[in-house]
Short mmCIF file of N, CA, C and O in Angstrom, two decimals:
data_model
loop_
_atom_site.label_atom_id
_atom_site.label_comp_id
_atom_site.label_asym_id
_atom_site.label_seq_id
_atom_site.Cartn_x
_atom_site.Cartn_y
_atom_site.Cartn_z
N MET D 1 -191.01 -36.14 14.64
CA MET D 1 -189.59 -35.99 15.13
C MET D 1 -188.73 -35.34 14.14
O MET D 1 -187.64 -34.81 14.30
N ASP D 2 -189.06 -35.45 12.91
CA ASP D 2 -188.57 -35.50 11.56
C ASP D 2 -188.51 -33.63 11.74
O ASP D 2 -187.60 -33.13 10.71
N LYS D 3 -189.28 -33.21 12.28
CA LYS D 3 -189.35 -31.84 12.25
C LYS D 3 -188.77 -30.83 12.88
O LYS D 3 -187.99 -29.55 12.54
N GLN D 4 -188.21 -31.42 13.95
CA GLN D 4 -187.03 -30.79 14.46
C GLN D 4 -185.88 -30.29 14.01
O GLN D 4 -185.60 -29.04 13.80
N PRO D 5 -185.05 -31.37 13.47
CA PRO D 5 -183.82 -30.48 12.68
C PRO D 5 -184.27 -29.78 11.52
O PRO D 5 -183.43 -28.63 11.58
N LYS D 6 -185.37 -30.01 10.74
CA LYS D 6 -185.55 -29.18 9.67
C LYS D 6 -185.81 -27.88 10.25
O LYS D 6 -185.37 -26.76 9.57
N GLN D 7 -186.43 -27.78 11.43
CA GLN D 7 -186.94 -26.27 12.30
C GLN D 7 -185.72 -25.59 12.53
O GLN D 7 -185.22 -24.35 12.28
N GLN D 8 -184.57 -26.17 13.12
CA GLN D 8 -182.84 -25.81 13.38
C GLN D 8 -182.18 -25.26 12.21
O GLN D 8 -181.85 -24.29 12.29
N GLN D 9 -182.44 -26.17 10.97
CA GLN D 9 -181.64 -25.89 10.12
C GLN D 9 -182.65 -24.49 9.26
O GLN D 9 -181.35 -23.59 8.70
N ILE D 10 -183.64 -24.22 9.21
CA ILE D 10 -184.53 -23.01 9.06
C ILE D 10 -184.04 -21.89 9.80
O ILE D 10 -183.77 -20.82 9.60
N LYS D 11 -184.03 -22.17 10.91
CA LYS D 11 -183.36 -20.89 11.93
C LYS D 11 -181.70 -20.83 11.69
O LYS D 11 -181.39 -19.53 11.64
N ALA D 12 -181.16 -21.50 11.75
CA ALA D 12 -179.73 -21.33 10.98
C ALA D 12 -179.79 -20.59 9.64
O ALA D 12 -178.85 -19.76 9.55
N ASP D 13 -180.25 -21.08 8.88
CA ASP D 13 -180.30 -20.06 7.53
C ASP D 13 -180.85 -18.87 7.84
O ASP D 13 -180.28 -17.97 6.97
N GLU D 14 -181.69 -18.43 8.57
CA GLU D 14 -182.34 -17.44 8.90
C GLU D 14 -180.87 -16.59 9.42
O GLU D 14 -181.13 -15.48 9.07
N LYS D 15 -180.22 -17.05 10.44
CA LYS D 15 -179.30 -16.28 11.31
C LYS D 15 -178.29 -15.73 9.86
O LYS D 15 -178.06 -14.82 9.99
N MET D 16 -178.03 -16.89 9.12
CA MET D 16 -176.94 -16.62 7.90
C MET D 16 -177.54 -15.47 7.41
O MET D 16 -176.54 -14.64 7.03
N LEU D 17 -178.75 -15.43 6.79
CA LEU D 17 -179.16 -14.47 6.26
C LEU D 17 -179.20 -12.79 6.64
O LEU D 17 -178.78 -12.09 6.14
N ILE D 18 -179.94 -13.26 7.96
CA ILE D 18 -179.70 -11.85 8.77
C ILE D 18 -178.12 -11.22 9.13
O ILE D 18 -177.93 -9.89 8.67
N ALA D 19 -176.99 -12.28 9.12
CA ALA D 19 -175.82 -11.64 9.12
C ALA D 19 -175.48 -11.19 8.26
O ALA D 19 -174.64 -10.37 7.92
N ARG D 20 -175.83 -11.88 6.91
CA ARG D 20 -175.23 -11.33 5.81
C ARG D 20 -176.02 -9.82 5.11
O ARG D 20 -175.21 -9.23 4.44
N MET D 21 -177.24 -10.21 5.54
CA MET D 21 -177.84 -8.46 5.30
C MET D 21 -177.07 -7.20 6.16
O MET D 21 -177.02 -6.25 5.60
N ALA D 22 -177.17 -7.90 7.44
CA ALA D 22 -176.42 -6.93 8.07
C ALA D 22 -175.05 -6.37 7.85
O ALA D 22 -174.41 -5.05 8.04
N GLN D 23 -174.12 -7.01 7.10
CA GLN D 23 -172.84 -6.83 6.57
C GLN D 23 -172.93 -6.06 5.17
O GLN D 23 -172.36 -5.10 5.11
N GLU D 24 -173.94 -6.33 4.40
CA GLU D 24 -174.37 -5.57 3.18
C GLU D 24 -174.79 -4.29 3.80
O GLU D 24 -174.43 -3.29 2.87
N ILE D 25 -175.80 -4.36 4.57
CA ILE D 25 -175.98 -2.75 5.33
C ILE D 25 -174.61 -2.05 5.51
O ILE D 25 -174.57 -0.80 5.17
N GLY D 26 -173.75 -2.58 6.45
CA GLY D 26 -172.52 -2.09 6.47
C GLY D 26 -171.81 -1.36 5.47
O GLY D 26 -171.33 -0.38 5.44
N GLU D 27 -171.51 -2.64 4.59
CA GLU D 27 -171.05 -1.92 3.19
C GLU D 27 -171.55 -0.87 2.49
O GLU D 27 -170.67 0.10 2.08
N LEU D 28 -172.94 -1.00 2.45
CA LEU D 28 -173.53 0.28 1.86
C LEU D 28 -173.62 1.50 2.82
O LEU D 28 -173.46 2.61 2.15
N ARG D 29 -173.46 1.64 3.81
CA ARG D 29 -173.81 2.60 4.97
C ARG D 29 -172.24 3.14 4.61
O ARG D 29 -172.02 4.28 4.64
N SER D 30 -171.01 2.59 4.77
CA SER D 30 -169.71 3.09 4.27
C SER D 30 -169.47 3.86 2.68
O SER D 30 -168.85 4.62 2.67
N GLN D 31 -170.07 3.21 1.87
CA GLN D 31 -169.94 3.75 0.49
C GLN D 31 -170.93 4.89 0.40
O GLN D 31 -170.50 5.69 -0.12
N ASN D 32 -172.13 4.98 1.13
CA ASN D 32 -172.80 6.09 1.34
C ASN D 32 -172.17 7.29 1.88
O ASN D 32 -172.30 8.40 1.49
N ILE D 33 -170.93 6.96 3.28
CA ILE D 33 -170.74 8.20 3.61
C ILE D 33 -169.45 8.73 2.60
O ILE D 33 -169.30 9.67 2.60
N GLU D 34 -168.61 7.50 1.72
CA GLU D 34 -167.94 7.99 0.54
C GLU D 34 -168.37 9.00 -0.14
O GLU D 34 -167.87 10.03 -0.69
N LEU D 35 -169.67 8.68 -0.59
CA LEU D 35 -170.74 9.37 -1.59
C LEU D 35 -170.82 10.82 -1.08
O LEU D 35 -170.59 11.81 -1.72
N SER D 36 -171.30 10.66 0.24
CA SER D 36 -171.22 12.01 0.99
C SER D 36 -170.05 13.04 0.78
O SER D 36 -170.45 14.25 0.44
N CYS D 37 -169.18 12.44 0.99
CA CYS D 37 -167.52 13.11 1.25
C CYS D 37 -167.46 13.55 -0.08
O CYS D 37 -167.18 14.86 -0.26
N ILE D 38 -167.56 12.76 -1.26
CA ILE D 38 -167.24 13.38 -2.49
C ILE D 38 -168.37 14.56 -3.14
O ILE D 38 -167.98 15.13 -4.17
N ILE D 39 -169.68 14.29 -2.78
CA ILE D 39 -170.80 15.49 -2.78
C ILE D 39 -170.36 16.78 -2.25
O ILE D 39 -170.14 17.81 -2.82
N ASP D 40 -170.01 16.40 -0.77
CA ASP D 40 -169.83 17.72 -0.54
C ASP D 40 -168.45 18.13 -1.05
O ASP D 40 -168.38 19.64 -1.12
N GLN D 41 -167.18 17.82 -1.87
CA GLN D 41 -166.17 18.37 -2.10
C GLN D 41 -166.47 19.06 -3.31
O GLN D 41 -166.17 19.94 -3.81
N LEU D 42 -167.59 18.17 -4.19
CA LEU D 42 -167.86 18.80 -5.61
C LEU D 42 -169.03 20.22 -4.81
O LEU D 42 -168.56 21.11 -5.76
N VAL D 43 -169.76 20.16 -4.22
CA VAL D 43 -170.39 21.23 -3.82
C VAL D 43 -169.04 22.56 -3.39
O VAL D 43 -169.71 23.92 -3.95
N ALA D 44 -168.19 22.02 -2.76
CA ALA D 44 -167.61 23.20 -2.36
C ALA D 44 -166.51 23.57 -3.45
O ALA D 44 -166.51 24.94 -3.32
N LYS D 45 -166.34 22.71 -4.21
CA LYS D 45 -165.44 23.51 -5.42
C LYS D 45 -166.47 24.22 -6.53
O LYS D 45 -166.21 25.27 -6.97
N LEU D 46 -167.86 23.84 -6.67
CA LEU D 46 -168.82 24.53 -7.15
C LEU D 46 -168.82 26.09 -6.57
O LEU D 46 -168.74 27.01 -7.30
N ASN D 47 -169.22 26.22 -5.47
CA ASN D 47 -169.18 27.20 -4.28
C ASN D 47 -167.96 28.38 -4.74
O ASN D 47 -168.09 29.03 -4.78
N GLU D 48 -166.28 27.43 -5.11
CA GLU D 48 -165.74 28.36 -5.03
C GLU D 48 -165.39 29.20 -6.58
O GLU D 48 -164.87 29.90 -6.39
N GLN D 49 -165.89 28.62 -7.54
CA GLN D 49 -166.06 28.87 -8.69
C GLN D 49 -167.23 30.00 -9.06
O GLN D 49 -166.78 30.76 -9.82
N LYS D 50 -168.01 30.22 -8.17
CA LYS D 50 -168.97 31.41 -8.24
C LYS D 50 -168.24 32.75 -8.43
O LYS D 50 -167.74 33.08 -7.06
#
């Protein structure tokens, strides 16, 4: 009978971890998009100088 609450706690912890990971992935994606824009701008400037 003691295992049930522990199992539920593990499930809750897993859900929290998954939510946190999803949030971090979202943040990484937006940083990635910003970096892509910066790289595109740098490439454009380099091409102008040629």
